[in-house]
Every structure is written in structure tokens, then in C-alpha cells.
Amino acid sequence: LQVTVTDPRTVALLFQPVLLRCQYQTVAPDPPPIVTWKYKSFCATPSGDTTVTSLSGDVPDVTAASCPDTTRTVRIVATKQGGVVTLGDFYRGRGVTILGGAELSLGPAAWGDSGIYTCTVTSTLDLGGNNEAVAELVVLGEA
């Protein structure tokens, strides 16, 4: 099993559609693997702020800090098994789904969508290789 994210860092404008591209290759396509997307908020700054801002217009580097998951918001975005997509509670009622094999479509981006997304693919018949990949999403306000 080999899972990859084609764009490890995506920058989107508020209210614009977002597509996080995750692809996988497996030697055992049947039964279809389970695809899970998980969200983690960025680490808080020393002042406790997790908002991503940049006065210069440049996209800020939010990857420099690391912190334990206990200090972040962590939640399941969506899971896909076969053709059935199940959304996490926080994402119900939004235009969120998993397209194709494992691409996460967030519909219009919201402020709370900035963070780290992990695409995990689980196959009961293909246990070797790398079964997850990470993508960052930074949502910027309209200029």
C-alpha cells in the first residue's frame, strides 16, 4: 500500500472550494480499502492564538511549531468505504465529501478549516508500505 498527497501545502481563500488530493496504490483492490481523513488544528502560538495571519501578504509558515495532540483540536472529517461516505459530526450539513478514490472536497472553505489533514487508507489485504499522507491547508481571508 502506498499513499501520497500531491500537494502537501494548499492555500485557499475563504469561501472558495478546496480539494485535497490523496492517492493510493494497493496490490489488493478488492475489497475496496477504507479511506479516512482526519483534521488537526495548527499549534497555538505562545499567546494562545491559532489564527493564521500575514500582514505582508505572504503565506505564513505554520509548520515550524509542533505540539502534542492534546493541545489541538482533532476530529474525523470523513470516512469512505466502497461508495459510502460518512461525515464526522462537525462536517455534517457542509459540502464535504470524498471524491474518486481518496480526494477530500471541503466545498467552501471556512475559517476553522485551516490545519493539518491526514489521509489514511486501510486495506485488510495489503498491510505493507505507507498507509497515510499529510496535507496542510491554510485558509486566508479575502484581500
Coordinates of C-alpha atoms in Angstrom, one line a residue:
L1 CA 0.0 0.0 0.0
Q2 CA 1.4 3.4 -0.9
V3 CA -0.5 6.7 0.0
T4 CA 0.6 10.1 -1.3
V5 CA -0.7 13.6 -1.2
T6 CA 0.1 15.5 -4.4
D7 CA 0.0 19.0 -2.8
P8 CA 1.4 18.8 0.7
R9 CA 0.5 22.5 1.3
T10 CA -2.7 24.1 0.0
V11 CA -3.6 27.8 0.3
A12 CA -7.2 28.7 -0.2
L13 CA -9.3 31.8 0.0
L14 CA -12.2 32.0 2.4
F15 CA -15.5 30.7 0.9
Q16 CA -13.6 29.1 -2.1
P17 CA -13.9 25.4 -2.8
V18 CA -11.0 23.2 -1.6
L19 CA -9.8 19.9 -2.9
L20 CA -7.1 18.0 -1.0
R21 CA -5.7 15.3 -3.3
C22 CA -4.8 12.0 -1.8
Q23 CA -3.9 9.0 -4.0
Y24 CA -3.2 5.4 -3.1
Q25 CA -1.9 2.3 -4.8
T26 CA -2.7 -1.2 -3.5
V27 CA -1.9 -4.7 -4.6
A28 CA -5.3 -5.8 -3.3
P29 CA -8.1 -3.6 -4.8
D30 CA -10.9 -5.9 -3.5
P31 CA -12.4 -5.4 -1.1
P32 CA -12.0 -1.6 -1.5
P33 CA -9.9 0.0 1.2
I34 CA -11.3 2.3 3.9
V35 CA -10.2 5.9 3.4
T36 CA -10.3 8.2 6.4
W37 CA -9.5 11.9 6.5
K38 CA -8.6 13.4 10.0
Y39 CA -8.2 17.1 10.9
K40 CA -5.8 18.6 13.4
S41 CA -5.7 22.2 14.2
F42 CA -2.4 24.1 14.0
C43 CA -0.4 24.6 17.2
A44 CA -1.3 27.6 19.2
T45 CA 1.3 30.5 19.4
P46 CA 2.6 31.4 22.8
S47 CA -0.3 33.9 23.1
G48 CA -2.7 31.0 22.6
D49 CA -3.7 32.2 19.1
T50 CA -4.2 29.6 16.3
T51 CA -5.3 32.1 13.7
V52 CA -3.1 32.1 10.6
T53 CA -2.5 35.7 9.6
S54 CA 0.1 37.6 7.5
L55 CA 0.3 41.4 7.2
S56 CA 2.8 41.2 4.4
G57 CA 0.5 39.3 2.1
D58 CA 2.9 36.3 2.2
V59 CA 1.6 32.9 3.2
P60 CA 2.8 32.3 6.7
D61 CA 4.8 29.3 7.6
V62 CA 2.8 27.5 10.2
T63 CA 4.7 24.2 10.1
A64 CA 7.6 25.3 12.3
A65 CA 5.9 24.7 15.6
S66 CA 5.0 21.2 16.9
C67 CA 2.8 20.5 19.9
P68 CA 1.1 17.4 21.4
D69 CA -2.3 16.4 20.0
T70 CA -3.8 17.1 23.5
T71 CA -3.4 20.8 22.8
R72 CA -5.0 20.7 19.4
T73 CA -8.5 20.2 18.0
V74 CA -8.5 16.7 16.5
R75 CA -11.5 15.3 14.6
I76 CA -12.6 12.9 11.9
V77 CA -13.6 14.7 8.7
A78 CA -14.9 11.8 6.6
T79 CA -14.6 8.1 6.0
K80 CA -15.2 6.3 2.8
Q81 CA -15.8 2.5 2.5
G82 CA -16.7 1.4 -1.0
G83 CA -19.0 4.0 -2.4
V84 CA -20.4 5.1 1.0
V85 CA -19.0 8.4 2.6
T86 CA -19.7 9.1 6.2
L87 CA -19.0 12.6 7.6
G88 CA -17.8 13.4 11.1
D89 CA -20.3 15.3 13.2
F90 CA -18.6 18.7 12.7
Y91 CA -18.8 18.4 8.9
R92 CA -22.5 17.3 8.5
G93 CA -24.5 19.8 6.6
R94 CA -21.5 21.2 4.8
G95 CA -20.4 20.4 1.2
V96 CA -17.8 17.9 2.4
T97 CA -17.2 14.6 0.7
I98 CA -14.5 12.2 -0.5
L99 CA -14.3 12.1 -4.3
G100 CA -12.7 9.5 -6.6
G101 CA -10.5 7.2 -4.6
A102 CA -9.5 9.5 -1.7
E103 CA -9.7 13.2 -2.6
L104 CA -11.2 15.4 0.1
S105 CA -13.6 18.1 -1.1
L106 CA -14.4 20.7 1.5
G107 CA -16.8 22.8 -0.5
P108 CA -16.5 26.4 0.5
A109 CA -13.5 26.9 2.9
A110 CA -14.4 28.2 6.4
W111 CA -12.1 29.9 8.9
G112 CA -11.9 26.8 11.0
D113 CA -10.7 24.6 8.1
S114 CA -7.0 25.7 8.4
G115 CA -5.0 22.9 9.8
I116 CA -3.3 19.6 9.1
Y117 CA -5.2 16.9 7.3
T118 CA -4.1 13.2 7.3
C119 CA -5.3 10.8 4.6
T120 CA -5.2 7.2 5.9
V121 CA -6.0 4.2 3.7
T122 CA -6.6 0.9 5.4
S123 CA -6.7 -2.4 3.5
T124 CA -7.2 -5.7 5.2
L125 CA -5.3 -7.5 2.4
D126 CA -2.4 -5.0 1.8
L127 CA -0.7 -4.3 5.1
G128 CA 2.8 -3.3 3.9
G129 CA 4.0 0.1 2.8
N130 CA 3.0 3.6 3.9
N131 CA -0.8 3.9 4.6
E132 CA -1.0 7.6 5.3
A133 CA 0.0 11.0 4.0
V134 CA -0.4 14.6 5.4
A135 CA -1.6 17.8 3.7
E136 CA -1.7 21.3 5.2
L137 CA -4.5 23.7 4.5
V138 CA -4.2 27.5 5.1
V139 CA -7.4 29.5 4.6
L140 CA -6.8 33.2 4.0
G141 CA -9.3 36.0 4.2
E142 CA -10.4 37.8 1.1
A143 CA -8.0 40.6 0.0

